[in-house]
């Protein structure tokens, strides 16, 4: 168990920096907004007052120290609606509030700009963008939405998206099986089995995430492969009444094993059917995803 657990790969999150060389940090002047525009400037009361001091003691949430913490803090505030669309974000104010340098603020705003959350324009400064401009497939935004006021919509949308992506990926993966991949998938099922027997939900979840991400990656479709991060994010933020795959039990484990067997024999239809059963929602949320089709 321990050997398998240590060799298990966690699903890769997409790169979130979007940063280039230091010289590019001044691409925009980030000038302060005119006083008239700052009447409705954001209040930072909802922010974590200890962010700066905590960041100096421990690594940031994304392994980027102060930069990573500030990205997360501002991102959560934007996604939750605490910082509404078209609100000005003045680097000097942010730096003072969070006790970080101007460089850290600018780098963080550049990350948020890459995610579509803010825009920076010469002589205008940085402003929050409307939801329609956000990169809703970004794993960080998925996480922030899933634990914010939009949690119900986010989890429903993720379930619908998985229903679209994963059965097709399972069918395609049946034609691209390799011995080492089969072994890795089998390892994940074994880890899940041990974890469930020991009541270790965290290890089960990590193995499950690896299983589904790997399945998409071996489907032989590069566009689908780019969506593996979405599925990983969906599994990591699961909560409330969701799919059978998100509730560890013997039936779920058996369906994962059936998927591996179908991939081993190249039976695409059986692999797709097993995945649809895994993604079948519980009765209390049956409106979210249709029942599995008969083949």
JSON list of N, CA, C and O in Angstrom, two decimals, residues 8 23 58 65 101 106 120 125 155 164 256 262 280:
[
{"chain": "A", "resi": 8, "resn": "UNK", "atom": "N", "xyz": [2.10, 7.14, -6.56]},
{"chain": "A", "resi": 8, "resn": "UNK", "atom": "CA", "xyz": [0.91, 7.69, -7.22]},
{"chain": "A", "resi": 8, "resn": "UNK", "atom": "C", "xyz": [1.14, 9.15, -7.60]},
{"chain": "A", "resi": 8, "resn": "UNK", "atom": "O", "xyz": [1.63, 9.94, -6.82]},
{"chain": "A", "resi": 23, "resn": "UNK", "atom": "N", "xyz": [11.09, 42.58, -17.02]},
{"chain": "A", "resi": 23, "resn": "UNK", "atom": "CA", "xyz": [10.90, 43.83, -17.74]},
{"chain": "A", "resi": 23, "resn": "UNK", "atom": "C", "xyz": [9.48, 44.03, -18.20]},
{"chain": "A", "resi": 23, "resn": "UNK", "atom": "O", "xyz": [9.04, 45.16, -18.42]},
{"chain": "A", "resi": 58, "resn": "UNK", "atom": "N", "xyz": [5.42, 30.75, 6.16]},
{"chain": "A", "resi": 58, "resn": "UNK", "atom": "CA", "xyz": [5.20, 29.48, 5.48]},
{"chain": "A", "resi": 58, "resn": "UNK", "atom": "C", "xyz": [5.12, 29.69, 3.99]},
{"chain": "A", "resi": 58, "resn": "UNK", "atom": "O", "xyz": [4.95, 30.81, 3.51]},
{"chain": "A", "resi": 65, "resn": "UNK", "atom": "N", "xyz": [4.84, 31.51, -2.21]},
{"chain": "A", "resi": 65, "resn": "UNK", "atom": "CA", "xyz": [4.99, 32.48, -1.16]},
{"chain": "A", "resi": 65, "resn": "UNK", "atom": "C", "xyz": [3.92, 33.56, -1.18]},
{"chain": "A", "resi": 65, "resn": "UNK", "atom": "O", "xyz": [2.74, 33.30, -1.40]},
{"chain": "A", "resi": 101, "resn": "UNK", "atom": "N", "xyz": [5.12, 43.92, -1.41]},
{"chain": "A", "resi": 101, "resn": "UNK", "atom": "CA", "xyz": [5.77, 44.90, -2.27]},
{"chain": "A", "resi": 101, "resn": "UNK", "atom": "C", "xyz": [4.96, 45.16, -3.53]},
{"chain": "A", "resi": 101, "resn": "UNK", "atom": "O", "xyz": [4.10, 44.37, -3.92]},
{"chain": "A", "resi": 106, "resn": "UNK", "atom": "N", "xyz": [2.04, 43.51, -8.58]},
{"chain": "A", "resi": 106, "resn": "UNK", "atom": "CA", "xyz": [1.98, 43.51, -10.05]},
{"chain": "A", "resi": 106, "resn": "UNK", "atom": "C", "xyz": [2.02, 42.11, -10.62]},
{"chain": "A", "resi": 106, "resn": "UNK", "atom": "O", "xyz": [1.29, 41.77, -11.55]},
{"chain": "A", "resi": 120, "resn": "UNK", "atom": "N", "xyz": [-5.90, 45.24, -17.50]},
{"chain": "A", "resi": 120, "resn": "UNK", "atom": "CA", "xyz": [-5.02, 46.37, -17.23]},
{"chain": "A", "resi": 120, "resn": "UNK", "atom": "C", "xyz": [-4.83, 47.15, -18.53]},
{"chain": "A", "resi": 120, "resn": "UNK", "atom": "O", "xyz": [-4.44, 46.57, -19.55]},
{"chain": "A", "resi": 125, "resn": "UNK", "atom": "N", "xyz": [-5.60, 51.82, -15.70]},
{"chain": "A", "resi": 125, "resn": "UNK", "atom": "CA", "xyz": [-5.25, 51.01, -14.53]},
{"chain": "A", "resi": 125, "resn": "UNK", "atom": "C", "xyz": [-5.88, 49.63, -14.62]},
{"chain": "A", "resi": 125, "resn": "UNK", "atom": "O", "xyz": [-6.28, 49.18, -15.69]},
{"chain": "A", "resi": 155, "resn": "UNK", "atom": "N", "xyz": [-20.78, 23.19, -9.11]},
{"chain": "A", "resi": 155, "resn": "UNK", "atom": "CA", "xyz": [-20.74, 21.74, -9.01]},
{"chain": "A", "resi": 155, "resn": "UNK", "atom": "C", "xyz": [-21.70, 21.09, -10.00]},
{"chain": "A", "resi": 155, "resn": "UNK", "atom": "O", "xyz": [-21.42, 20.03, -10.56]},
{"chain": "A", "resi": 164, "resn": "UNK", "atom": "N", "xyz": [-20.21, 14.82, -20.23]},
{"chain": "A", "resi": 164, "resn": "UNK", "atom": "CA", "xyz": [-19.92, 15.00, -21.66]},
{"chain": "A", "resi": 164, "resn": "UNK", "atom": "C", "xyz": [-18.55, 14.45, -22.03]},
{"chain": "A", "resi": 164, "resn": "UNK", "atom": "O", "xyz": [-18.37, 13.82, -23.07]},
{"chain": "A", "resi": 256, "resn": "UNK", "atom": "N", "xyz": [-14.74, 0.96, -11.27]},
{"chain": "A", "resi": 256, "resn": "UNK", "atom": "CA", "xyz": [-13.39, 1.35, -11.68]},
{"chain": "A", "resi": 256, "resn": "UNK", "atom": "C", "xyz": [-12.63, 0.11, -12.19]},
{"chain": "A", "resi": 256, "resn": "UNK", "atom": "O", "xyz": [-11.93, 0.18, -13.20]},
{"chain": "A", "resi": 262, "resn": "UNK", "atom": "N", "xyz": [-12.16, -3.47, -19.20]},
{"chain": "A", "resi": 262, "resn": "UNK", "atom": "CA", "xyz": [-12.64, -3.12, -20.54]},
{"chain": "A", "resi": 262, "resn": "UNK", "atom": "C", "xyz": [-11.54, -2.50, -21.36]},
{"chain": "A", "resi": 262, "resn": "UNK", "atom": "O", "xyz": [-11.40, -2.77, -22.57]},
{"chain": "A", "resi": 280, "resn": "UNK", "atom": "N", "xyz": [-23.36, 8.38, -12.89]},
{"chain": "A", "resi": 280, "resn": "UNK", "atom": "CA", "xyz": [-24.80, 8.49, -12.63]},
{"chain": "A", "resi": 280, "resn": "UNK", "atom": "C", "xyz": [-25.02, 9.20, -11.31]},
{"chain": "A", "resi": 280, "resn": "UNK", "atom": "O", "xyz": [-24.43, 8.83, -10.29]}
]
